[in-house]
Coordinates of C-alpha atoms and ligand atoms in Angstrom, one line a residue:
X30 CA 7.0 -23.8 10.9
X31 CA 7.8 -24.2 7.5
X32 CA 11.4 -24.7 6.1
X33 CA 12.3 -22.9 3.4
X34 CA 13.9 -24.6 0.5
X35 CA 15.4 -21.8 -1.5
X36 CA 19.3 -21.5 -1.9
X37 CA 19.1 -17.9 -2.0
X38 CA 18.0 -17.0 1.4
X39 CA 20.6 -17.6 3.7
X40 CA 19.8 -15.4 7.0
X41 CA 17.1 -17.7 8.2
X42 CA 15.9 -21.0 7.5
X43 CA 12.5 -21.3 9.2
X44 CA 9.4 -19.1 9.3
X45 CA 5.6 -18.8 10.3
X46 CA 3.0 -20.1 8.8
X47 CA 0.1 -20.3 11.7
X48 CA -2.8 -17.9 12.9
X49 CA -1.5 -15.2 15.3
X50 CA -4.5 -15.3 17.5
X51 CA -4.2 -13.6 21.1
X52 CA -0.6 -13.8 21.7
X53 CA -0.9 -17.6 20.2
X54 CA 0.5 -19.0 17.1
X55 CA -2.1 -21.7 15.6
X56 CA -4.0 -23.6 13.0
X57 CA -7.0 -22.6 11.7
X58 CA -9.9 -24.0 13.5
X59 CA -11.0 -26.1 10.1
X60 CA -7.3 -27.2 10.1
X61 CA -7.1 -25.8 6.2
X62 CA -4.2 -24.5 5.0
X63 CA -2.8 -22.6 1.3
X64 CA 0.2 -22.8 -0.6
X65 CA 2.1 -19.2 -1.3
X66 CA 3.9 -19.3 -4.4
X67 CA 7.2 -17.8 -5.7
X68 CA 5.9 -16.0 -8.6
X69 CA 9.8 -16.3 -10.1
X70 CA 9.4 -19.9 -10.1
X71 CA 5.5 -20.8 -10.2
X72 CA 6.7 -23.1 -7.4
X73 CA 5.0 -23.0 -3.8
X74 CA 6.8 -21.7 -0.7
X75 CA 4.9 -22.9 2.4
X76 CA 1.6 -24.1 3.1
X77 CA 0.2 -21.5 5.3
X78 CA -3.0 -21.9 7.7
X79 CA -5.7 -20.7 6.2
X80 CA -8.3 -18.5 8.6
X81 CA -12.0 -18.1 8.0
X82 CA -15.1 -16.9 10.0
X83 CA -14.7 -19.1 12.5
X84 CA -11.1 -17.9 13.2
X85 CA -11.8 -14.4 12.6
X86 CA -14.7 -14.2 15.4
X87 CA -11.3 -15.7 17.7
X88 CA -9.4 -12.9 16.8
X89 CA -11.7 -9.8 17.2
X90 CA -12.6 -11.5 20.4
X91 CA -9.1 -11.4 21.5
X92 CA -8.3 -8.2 20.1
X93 CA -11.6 -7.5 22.0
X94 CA -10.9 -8.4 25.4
X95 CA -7.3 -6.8 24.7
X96 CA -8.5 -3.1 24.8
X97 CA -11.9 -3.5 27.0
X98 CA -9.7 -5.4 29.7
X99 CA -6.2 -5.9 29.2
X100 CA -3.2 -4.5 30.4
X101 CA -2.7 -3.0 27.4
X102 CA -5.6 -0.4 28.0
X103 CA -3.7 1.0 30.8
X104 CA -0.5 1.2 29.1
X105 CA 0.9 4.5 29.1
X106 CA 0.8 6.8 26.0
X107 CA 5.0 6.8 26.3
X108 CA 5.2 3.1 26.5
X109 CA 2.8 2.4 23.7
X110 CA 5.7 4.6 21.5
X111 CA 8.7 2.8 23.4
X112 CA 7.2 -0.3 22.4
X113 CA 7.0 0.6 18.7
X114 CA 10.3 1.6 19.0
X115 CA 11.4 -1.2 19.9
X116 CA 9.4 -3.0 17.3
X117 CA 11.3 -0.7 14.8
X118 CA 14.7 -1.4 16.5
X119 CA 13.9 -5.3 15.7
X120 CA 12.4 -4.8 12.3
X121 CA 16.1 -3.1 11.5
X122 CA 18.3 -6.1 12.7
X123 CA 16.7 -8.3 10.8
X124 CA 16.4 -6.2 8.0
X125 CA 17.9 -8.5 5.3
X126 CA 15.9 -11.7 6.5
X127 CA 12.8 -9.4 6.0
X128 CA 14.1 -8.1 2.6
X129 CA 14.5 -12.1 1.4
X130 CA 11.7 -12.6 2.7
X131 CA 9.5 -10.1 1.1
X132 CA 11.4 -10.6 -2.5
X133 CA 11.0 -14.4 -2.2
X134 CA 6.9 -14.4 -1.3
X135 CA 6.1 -11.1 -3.3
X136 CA 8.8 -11.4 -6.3
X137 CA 10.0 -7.5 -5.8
X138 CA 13.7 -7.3 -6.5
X139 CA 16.1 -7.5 -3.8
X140 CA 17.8 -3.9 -3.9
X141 CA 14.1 -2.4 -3.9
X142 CA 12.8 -4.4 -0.7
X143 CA 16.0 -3.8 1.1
X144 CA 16.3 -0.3 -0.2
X145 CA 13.2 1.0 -0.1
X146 CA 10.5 -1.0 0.9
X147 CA 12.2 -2.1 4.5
X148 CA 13.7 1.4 5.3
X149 CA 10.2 2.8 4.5
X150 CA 9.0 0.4 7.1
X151 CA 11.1 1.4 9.9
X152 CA 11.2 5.0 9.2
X153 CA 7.1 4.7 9.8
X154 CA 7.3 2.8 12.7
X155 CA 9.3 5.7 14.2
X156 CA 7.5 8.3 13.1
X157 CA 4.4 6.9 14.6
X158 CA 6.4 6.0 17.8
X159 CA 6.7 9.5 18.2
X160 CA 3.0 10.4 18.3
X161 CA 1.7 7.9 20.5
X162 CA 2.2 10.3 23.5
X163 CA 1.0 13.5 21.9
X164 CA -2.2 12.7 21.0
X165 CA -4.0 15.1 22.8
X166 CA -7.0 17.2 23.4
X167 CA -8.3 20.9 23.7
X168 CA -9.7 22.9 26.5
X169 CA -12.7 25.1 24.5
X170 CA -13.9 28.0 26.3
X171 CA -17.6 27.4 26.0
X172 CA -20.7 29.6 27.0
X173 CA -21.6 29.7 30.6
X174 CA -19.6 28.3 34.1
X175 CA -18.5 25.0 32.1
X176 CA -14.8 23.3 32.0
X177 CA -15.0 21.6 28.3
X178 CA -12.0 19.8 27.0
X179 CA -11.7 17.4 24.3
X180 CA -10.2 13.7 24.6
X181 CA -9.0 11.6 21.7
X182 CA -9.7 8.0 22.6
X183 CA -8.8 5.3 20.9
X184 CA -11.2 3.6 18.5
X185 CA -11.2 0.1 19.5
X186 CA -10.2 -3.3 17.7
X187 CA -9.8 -2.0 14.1
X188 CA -9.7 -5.0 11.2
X189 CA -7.0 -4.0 8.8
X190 CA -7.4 -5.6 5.4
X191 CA -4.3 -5.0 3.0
X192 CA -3.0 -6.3 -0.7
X193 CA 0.2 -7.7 -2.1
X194 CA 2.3 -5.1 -3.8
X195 CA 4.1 -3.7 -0.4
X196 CA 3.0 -6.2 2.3
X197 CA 5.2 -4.8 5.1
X198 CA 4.8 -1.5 4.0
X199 CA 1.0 -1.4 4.4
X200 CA 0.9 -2.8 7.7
X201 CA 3.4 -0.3 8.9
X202 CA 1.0 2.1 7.3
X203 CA -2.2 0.5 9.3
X204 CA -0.2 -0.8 12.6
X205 CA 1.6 2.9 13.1
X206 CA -1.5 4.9 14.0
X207 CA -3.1 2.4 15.4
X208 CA -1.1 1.1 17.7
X209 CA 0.0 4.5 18.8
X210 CA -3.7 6.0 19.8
X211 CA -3.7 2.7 21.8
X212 CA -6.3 0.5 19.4
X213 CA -5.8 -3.5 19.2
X214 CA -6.2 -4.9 15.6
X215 CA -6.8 -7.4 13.3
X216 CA -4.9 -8.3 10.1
X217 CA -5.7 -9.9 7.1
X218 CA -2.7 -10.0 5.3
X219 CA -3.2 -10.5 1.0
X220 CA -3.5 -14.0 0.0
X221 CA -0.3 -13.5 -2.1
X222 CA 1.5 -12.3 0.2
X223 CA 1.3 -13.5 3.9
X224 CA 4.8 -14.5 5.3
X225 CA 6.0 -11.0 5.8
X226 CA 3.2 -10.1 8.1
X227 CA 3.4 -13.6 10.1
X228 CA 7.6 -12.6 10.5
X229 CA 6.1 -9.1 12.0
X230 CA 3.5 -10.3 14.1
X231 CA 6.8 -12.6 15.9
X232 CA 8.6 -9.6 16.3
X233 CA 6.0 -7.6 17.5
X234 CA 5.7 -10.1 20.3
X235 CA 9.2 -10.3 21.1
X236 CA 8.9 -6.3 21.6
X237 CA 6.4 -7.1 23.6
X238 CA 2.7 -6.2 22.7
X239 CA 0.5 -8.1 25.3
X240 CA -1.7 -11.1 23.8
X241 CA -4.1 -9.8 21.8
X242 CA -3.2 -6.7 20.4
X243 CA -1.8 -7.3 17.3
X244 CA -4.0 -10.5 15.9
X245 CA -2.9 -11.9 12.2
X246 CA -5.7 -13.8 9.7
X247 CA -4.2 -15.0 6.3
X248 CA -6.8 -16.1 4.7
X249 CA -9.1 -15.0 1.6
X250 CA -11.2 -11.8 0.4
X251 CA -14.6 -13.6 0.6
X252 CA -14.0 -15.3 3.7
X253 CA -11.4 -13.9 6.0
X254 CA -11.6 -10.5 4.9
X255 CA -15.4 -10.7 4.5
X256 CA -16.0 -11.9 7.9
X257 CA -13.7 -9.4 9.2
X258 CA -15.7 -6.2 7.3
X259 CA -19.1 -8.0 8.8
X260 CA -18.0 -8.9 12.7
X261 CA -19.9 -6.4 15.1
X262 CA -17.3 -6.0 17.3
X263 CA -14.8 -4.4 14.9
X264 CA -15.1 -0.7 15.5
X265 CA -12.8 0.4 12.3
X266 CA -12.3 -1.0 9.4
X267 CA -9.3 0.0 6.9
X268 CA -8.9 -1.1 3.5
X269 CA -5.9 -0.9 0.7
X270 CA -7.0 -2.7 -2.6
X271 CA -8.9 -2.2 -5.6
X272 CA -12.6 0.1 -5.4
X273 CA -14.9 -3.1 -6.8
X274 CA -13.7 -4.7 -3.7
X275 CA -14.1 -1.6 -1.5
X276 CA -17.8 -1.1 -2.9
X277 CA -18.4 -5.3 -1.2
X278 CA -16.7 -4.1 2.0
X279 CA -18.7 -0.9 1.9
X280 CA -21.8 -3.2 1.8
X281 CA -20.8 -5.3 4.3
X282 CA -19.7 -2.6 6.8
X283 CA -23.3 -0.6 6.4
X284 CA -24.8 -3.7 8.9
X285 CA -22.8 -2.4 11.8
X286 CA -22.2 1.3 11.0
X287 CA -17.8 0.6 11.0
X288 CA -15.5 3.9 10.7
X289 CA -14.0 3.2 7.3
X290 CA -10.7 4.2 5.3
X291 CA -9.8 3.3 1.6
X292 CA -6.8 3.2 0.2
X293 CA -7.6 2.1 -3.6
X294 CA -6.6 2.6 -7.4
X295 CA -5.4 4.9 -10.2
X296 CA -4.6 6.4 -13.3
X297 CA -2.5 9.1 -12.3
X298 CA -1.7 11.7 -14.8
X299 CA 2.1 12.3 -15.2
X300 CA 3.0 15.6 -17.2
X301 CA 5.7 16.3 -19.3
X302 CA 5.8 20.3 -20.5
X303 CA 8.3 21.0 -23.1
X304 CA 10.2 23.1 -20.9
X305 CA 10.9 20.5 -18.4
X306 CA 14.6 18.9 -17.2
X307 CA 13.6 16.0 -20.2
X308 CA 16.3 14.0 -18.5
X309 CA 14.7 14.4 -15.3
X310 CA 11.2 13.7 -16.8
X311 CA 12.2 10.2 -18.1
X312 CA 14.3 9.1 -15.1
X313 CA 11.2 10.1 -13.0
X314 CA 8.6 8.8 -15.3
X315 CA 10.4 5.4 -15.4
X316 CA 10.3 5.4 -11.7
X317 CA 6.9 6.3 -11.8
X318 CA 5.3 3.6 -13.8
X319 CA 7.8 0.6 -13.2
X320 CA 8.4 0.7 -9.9
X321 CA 7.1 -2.8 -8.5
X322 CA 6.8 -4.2 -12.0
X323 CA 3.8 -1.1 -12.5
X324 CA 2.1 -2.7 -9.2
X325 CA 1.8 0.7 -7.4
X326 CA -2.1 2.5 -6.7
X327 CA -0.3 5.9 -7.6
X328 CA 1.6 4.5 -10.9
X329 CA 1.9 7.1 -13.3
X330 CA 0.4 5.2 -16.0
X331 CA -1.1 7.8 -18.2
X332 CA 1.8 10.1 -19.7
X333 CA 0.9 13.1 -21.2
X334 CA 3.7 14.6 -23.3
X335 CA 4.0 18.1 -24.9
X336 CA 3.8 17.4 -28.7
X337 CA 7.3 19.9 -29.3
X338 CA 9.5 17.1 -27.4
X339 CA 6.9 14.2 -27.7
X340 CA 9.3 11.8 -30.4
X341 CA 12.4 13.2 -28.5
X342 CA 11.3 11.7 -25.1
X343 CA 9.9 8.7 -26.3
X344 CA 13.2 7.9 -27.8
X345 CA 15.3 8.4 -24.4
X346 CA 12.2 6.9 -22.5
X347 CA 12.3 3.4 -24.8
X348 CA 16.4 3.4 -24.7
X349 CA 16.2 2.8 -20.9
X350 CA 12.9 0.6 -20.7
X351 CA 14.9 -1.4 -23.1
X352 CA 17.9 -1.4 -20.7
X353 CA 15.8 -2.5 -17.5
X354 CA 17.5 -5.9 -16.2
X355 CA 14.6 -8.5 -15.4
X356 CA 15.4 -11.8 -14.1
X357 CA 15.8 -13.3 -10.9
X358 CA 14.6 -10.7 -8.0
X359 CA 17.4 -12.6 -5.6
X360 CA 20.2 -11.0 -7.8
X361 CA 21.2 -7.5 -7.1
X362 CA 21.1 -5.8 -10.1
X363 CA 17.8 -7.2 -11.2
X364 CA 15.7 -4.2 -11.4
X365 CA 12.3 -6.3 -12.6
X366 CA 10.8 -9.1 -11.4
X367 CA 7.6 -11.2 -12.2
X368 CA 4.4 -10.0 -11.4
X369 CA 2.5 -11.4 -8.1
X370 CA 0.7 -14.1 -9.8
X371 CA -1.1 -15.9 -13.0
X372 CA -3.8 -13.7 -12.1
X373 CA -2.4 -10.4 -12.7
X374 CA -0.2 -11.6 -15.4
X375 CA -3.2 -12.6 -17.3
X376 CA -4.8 -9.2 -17.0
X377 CA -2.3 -7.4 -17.5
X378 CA -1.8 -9.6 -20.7
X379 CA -4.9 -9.0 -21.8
X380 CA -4.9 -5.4 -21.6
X381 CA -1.6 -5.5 -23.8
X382 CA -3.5 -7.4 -26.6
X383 CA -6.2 -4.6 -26.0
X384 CA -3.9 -1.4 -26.5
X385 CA -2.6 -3.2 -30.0
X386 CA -5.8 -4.0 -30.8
X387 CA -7.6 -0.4 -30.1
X388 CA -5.0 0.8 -32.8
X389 CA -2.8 1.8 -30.2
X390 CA 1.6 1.6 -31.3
X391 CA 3.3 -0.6 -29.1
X392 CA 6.8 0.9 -28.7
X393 CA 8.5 -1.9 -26.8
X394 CA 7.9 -4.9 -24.9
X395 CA 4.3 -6.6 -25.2
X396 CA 5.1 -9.5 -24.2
X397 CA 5.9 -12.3 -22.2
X398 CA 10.0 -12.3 -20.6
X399 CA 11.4 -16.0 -20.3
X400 CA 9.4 -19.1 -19.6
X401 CA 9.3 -19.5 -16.1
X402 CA 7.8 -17.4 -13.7
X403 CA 5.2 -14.4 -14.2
X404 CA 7.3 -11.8 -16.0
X405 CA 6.4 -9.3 -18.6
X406 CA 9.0 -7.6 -20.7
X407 CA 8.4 -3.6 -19.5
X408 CA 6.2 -2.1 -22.4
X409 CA 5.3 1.3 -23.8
X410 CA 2.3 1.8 -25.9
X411 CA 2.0 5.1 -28.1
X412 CA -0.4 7.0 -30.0
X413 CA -3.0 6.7 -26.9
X414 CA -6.3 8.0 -27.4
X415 CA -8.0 9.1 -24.1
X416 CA -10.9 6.6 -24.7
X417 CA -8.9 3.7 -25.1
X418 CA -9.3 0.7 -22.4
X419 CA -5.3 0.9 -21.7
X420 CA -5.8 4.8 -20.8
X421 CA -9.1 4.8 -19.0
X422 CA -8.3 1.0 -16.5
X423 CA -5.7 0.6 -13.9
X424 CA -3.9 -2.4 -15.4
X425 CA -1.3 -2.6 -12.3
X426 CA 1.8 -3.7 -14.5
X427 CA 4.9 -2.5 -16.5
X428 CA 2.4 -0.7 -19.3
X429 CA 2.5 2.8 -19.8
X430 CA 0.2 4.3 -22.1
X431 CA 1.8 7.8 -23.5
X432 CA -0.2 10.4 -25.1
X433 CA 0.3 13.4 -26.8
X434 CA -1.7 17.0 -25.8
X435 CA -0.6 21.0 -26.6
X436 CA -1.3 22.9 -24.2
X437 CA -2.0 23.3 -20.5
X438 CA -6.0 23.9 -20.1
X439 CA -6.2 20.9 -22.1
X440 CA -3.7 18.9 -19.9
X441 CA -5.9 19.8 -17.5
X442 CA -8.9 19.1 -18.6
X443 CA -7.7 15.5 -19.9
X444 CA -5.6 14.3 -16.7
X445 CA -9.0 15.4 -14.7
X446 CA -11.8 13.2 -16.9
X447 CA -11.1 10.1 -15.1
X448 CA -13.1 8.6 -12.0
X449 CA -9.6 8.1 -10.4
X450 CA -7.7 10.9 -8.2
X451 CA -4.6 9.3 -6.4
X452 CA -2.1 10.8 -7.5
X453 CA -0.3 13.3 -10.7
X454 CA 3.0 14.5 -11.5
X455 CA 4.1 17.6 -13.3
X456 CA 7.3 18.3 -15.1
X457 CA 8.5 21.5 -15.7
X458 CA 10.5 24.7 -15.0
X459 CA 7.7 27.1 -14.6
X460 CA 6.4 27.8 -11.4
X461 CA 3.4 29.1 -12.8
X462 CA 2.3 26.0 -14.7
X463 CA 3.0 24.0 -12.1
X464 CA 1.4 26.1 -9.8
X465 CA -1.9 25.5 -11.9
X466 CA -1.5 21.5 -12.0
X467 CA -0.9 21.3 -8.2
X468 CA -4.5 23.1 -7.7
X469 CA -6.3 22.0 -11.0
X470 CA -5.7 18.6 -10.9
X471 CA -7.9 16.6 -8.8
X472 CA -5.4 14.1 -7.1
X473 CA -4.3 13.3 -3.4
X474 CA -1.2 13.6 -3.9
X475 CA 0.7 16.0 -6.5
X476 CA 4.7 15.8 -7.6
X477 CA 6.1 18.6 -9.1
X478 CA 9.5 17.7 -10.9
X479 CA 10.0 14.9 -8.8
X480 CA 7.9 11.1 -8.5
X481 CA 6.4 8.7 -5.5
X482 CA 8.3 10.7 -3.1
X483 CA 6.9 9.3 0.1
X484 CA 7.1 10.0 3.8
X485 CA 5.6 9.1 6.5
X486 CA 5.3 12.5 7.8
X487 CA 2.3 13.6 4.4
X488 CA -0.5 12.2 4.1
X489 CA -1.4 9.9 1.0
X490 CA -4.9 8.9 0.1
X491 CA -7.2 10.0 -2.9
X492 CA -9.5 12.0 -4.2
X493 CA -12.6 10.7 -6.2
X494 CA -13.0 6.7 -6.3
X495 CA -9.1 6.6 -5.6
X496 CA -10.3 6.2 -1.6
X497 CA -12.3 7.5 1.4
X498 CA -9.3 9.4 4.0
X499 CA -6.0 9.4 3.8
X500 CA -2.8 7.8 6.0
X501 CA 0.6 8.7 6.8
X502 CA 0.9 12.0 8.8
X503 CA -0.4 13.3 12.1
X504 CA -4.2 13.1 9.9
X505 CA -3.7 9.0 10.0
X506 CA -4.1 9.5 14.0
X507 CA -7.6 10.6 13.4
X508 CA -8.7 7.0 11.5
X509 CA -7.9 5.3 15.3
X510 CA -9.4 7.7 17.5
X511 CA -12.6 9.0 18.5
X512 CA -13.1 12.2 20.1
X513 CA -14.9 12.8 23.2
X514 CA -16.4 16.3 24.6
X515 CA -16.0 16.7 28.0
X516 CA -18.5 19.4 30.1
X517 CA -18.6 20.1 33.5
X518 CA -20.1 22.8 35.6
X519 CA -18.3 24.6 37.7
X520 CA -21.0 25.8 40.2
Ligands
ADP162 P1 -6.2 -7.3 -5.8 O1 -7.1 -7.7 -6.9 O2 -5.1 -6.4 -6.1 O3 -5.7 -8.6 -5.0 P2 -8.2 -6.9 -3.8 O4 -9.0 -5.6 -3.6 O5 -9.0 -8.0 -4.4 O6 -7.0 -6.5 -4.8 O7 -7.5 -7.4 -2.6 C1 -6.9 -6.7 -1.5 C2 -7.2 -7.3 -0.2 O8 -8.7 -7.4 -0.1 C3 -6.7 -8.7 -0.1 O9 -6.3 -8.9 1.3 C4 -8.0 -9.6 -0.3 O10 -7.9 -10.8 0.3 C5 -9.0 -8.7 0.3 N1 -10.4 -9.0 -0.2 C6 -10.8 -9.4 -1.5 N2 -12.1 -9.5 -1.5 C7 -12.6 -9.2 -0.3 C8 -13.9 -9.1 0.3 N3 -15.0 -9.5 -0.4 N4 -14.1 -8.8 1.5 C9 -13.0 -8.4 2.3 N5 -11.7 -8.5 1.8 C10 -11.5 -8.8 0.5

């Protein structure tokens, strides 16, 4: 167990940094280990064990022999929900120590992990609590003297690979369903990222999930997470990360035929009619793109703005970008913090220096905040042409590319002609337009007068190269189980 060094965090004073392997906290079997960095201070955290192939194969053996053999199999439907209740109930008394937690490894302000991040958590914890005992069946009234009737099994030991941007929230995303149709998994948390998980996978013991059923791997993409796509006895694989990545694990999960679900990027289209609540339409858009420093798959990162009210909302748009407080994510009115690491700061850097030089106007921002840490002042680009890199690429960062259009067919047309299809927002007081974007627009997920509205109750997940599936909602339940057709004759 590591002990943490910064001032801030008060609640808790050690933490995790080992293999959760059957019911076990270890080292990795090669005994390697990685630092996690603050990426407010450039400074390393912890050194946490660092799983490869080798401790992979442990885990999917454990989480193996966990649903072929172990209690866990016969656990009832009601007590597999109890136990994520319970799970929940823990996750919410330590919900500050979770928040610091997740601020100091990821770099998300305070207020937003506590606020929203943590309550999200819980909230789908419960929801899939709920389901665990009503996954059920059909009787079907087939041809002949037969008694057919459906079962929904679980799937078996699903591998769970997930990024940085909401650690907790993504595995409450994967763990719900699973857990609740009664599958054992596999994590591999992000490499930015891994304390969170590590601090979940202790509380899920203390709520008592046998050994085995919940297994966590920090470790990295081509090693951990590769091993994980390639092991034969991982029956479902799902993924939340960028689509190059998904189009490796793709590869790699052909060999063994695995169930997949993707969860991957975006350029979602946010609209802005004329005839919209403009006040509305900048708090929203705001929300939209710089949530989590712009580190959000849905982010609404392409703004399309009538022409009539284009200058008018630019102006009222800049005023508050200009306002945002960055600084230190521990302090509770910070409402920016750095990005996850050099990494990302340097690309989302270098898509800055594109958007200037492609002849785009760069409103505010551009440029590095401070001298310490990874933060970059929130920045607004104008004059966007479609074809431009900072309007075609995800860029995952405070960088929101506005453009101008007239009228709605060729809204349409424009938010459609990308390979993307997360997410789009529409602003406006006409039903009838945005009737016509919620059905034109080829997106997963559509917001009318409203943005990143999430619950775990609808299902999110993307059209086009935005992901394969979806989560959240009773359709998540169908990612863990298999269905089985059950005939027998009757004479
Ligand atoms: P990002 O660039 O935002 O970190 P990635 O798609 O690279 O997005 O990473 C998301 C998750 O996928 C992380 O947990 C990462 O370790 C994992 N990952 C990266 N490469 C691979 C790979 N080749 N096979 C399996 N997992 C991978």
């Amino acid at each position: 167990m590591a002990t943490v060094t910064e001032p801030r965090r008060q609640t808790r004073k050690a933490f995790q940094t080992k293999l959760l392997i059957n019911g076990q906290w270890r080292d990795s079997v090669s005994g390697k280990t990685f630092a996690t960095i603050n990426p407010a201070t450039e400074e390393p955290i912890a050194e946490v064990a660092e799983g490869d192939a080798t401790d992979i194969d442990l885990a999917v053996k454990a989480a193996r022999r966990a649903f072929d053999t172990g209690p866990w199999r016969k656990t009832d439907a009601r007590d597999r929900g109890r136990m994520m209740n319970r799970l929940a109930d823990l996750i919410e008394q330590h919900i500050d120590e979770l928040a610091e937690l997740e601020t100091l490894d990821n770099g998300k302000p305070i207020q937003e992990s506590r606020n929203a991040d943590l309550p999200l958590v819980i909230d789908c914890f419960r929801y899939y609590a709920g389901w665990a005992d009503k996954i059920h069946g059909q009787t079907i009234p087939i041809r002949g003297n037969y008694f057919c009737y459906t079962r929904r099994e679980p799937v078996g030991v699903a591998g769970q690979i997930i990024p940085w941007n909401f650690p907790m929230l993504m595995i409450a995303w994967k763990w719900g369903p699973a857990l609740a149709a009664g599958c054992t998994v596999v994590l591999k948390p992000a490499e930015q990222t891994p304390l969170s998980a590590l601090r979940l996978g202790e509380l899920a013991l203390e709520a008592g999930y046998p050994e085995g059923v919940i297994n966590i791997v920090p470790g990295f993409g081509e090693t951990a997470g590769a091993a994980l796509v390639a092991h034969p006895g991982v029956d479902k694989l799902a993924f939340t990360g960028e689509g190059r990545t998904a189009q490796i694990i793709m590869r790699g999960a052909a060999d063994s035929l695995k169930r997949i679900t993707f969860e991957l990027g975006g350029k979602s289209p946010n609209i802005v009619f004329a005839d919209a609540d403009l006040e509305a339409a900048v708090n929203g858009s705001l929300l939209g793109l710089y949530l989590n420093q712009g580190q959000c798959c849905c982010a609404g990162s392409r703004l399309f703005v009538q022409d009539t009210v284009h200058d008018r909302f630019v102006d009222q748009l800049a005023a508050k970008v200009k306002a945002r407080k960055l600084g230190d994510p521990f302090d509770a009115s910070t409402q920016q913090g750095p990005q996850v690491d050099q990494a990302q700061f340097d690309k989302i850097m270098s898509y800055i220096a594109k958007g200037r030089d492609q002849g785009a106007k760069c409103v505010t921002g551009g440029e590095r905040f401070g001298n310490k840490g990874y933060f970059i002042s929130p920045t607004i680009f104008t004059d966007v042409k479609d074809d431009m890199a900072i309007a075609r690429d995800e860029i995952f960062g405070p960088v929101l590319s506005v453009i101008k259009f007239r009228e709605i067919e060729e809204v349409i047309e424009r938010a459609n002609t990308t390979d993307y299809g997360l997410a789009a927002a529409v602003w406006t007081r006409d039903i009838g337009k945005a009737h016509a974007i919620a059905s034109r627009v080829r997106a997963g997920t559509v917001w009318v007068n409203c943005y990143d509205v999430f619950d775990a109750a609808a299902p999110f997940g993307g059209f086009k190269r935005s992901g394969i599936g979806r989560e959240l909602g009773e359709k998540a339940l169908d990612n863990y189980t298999e269905l089985k057709t059950v005939t027998i004759a009757l004479d």
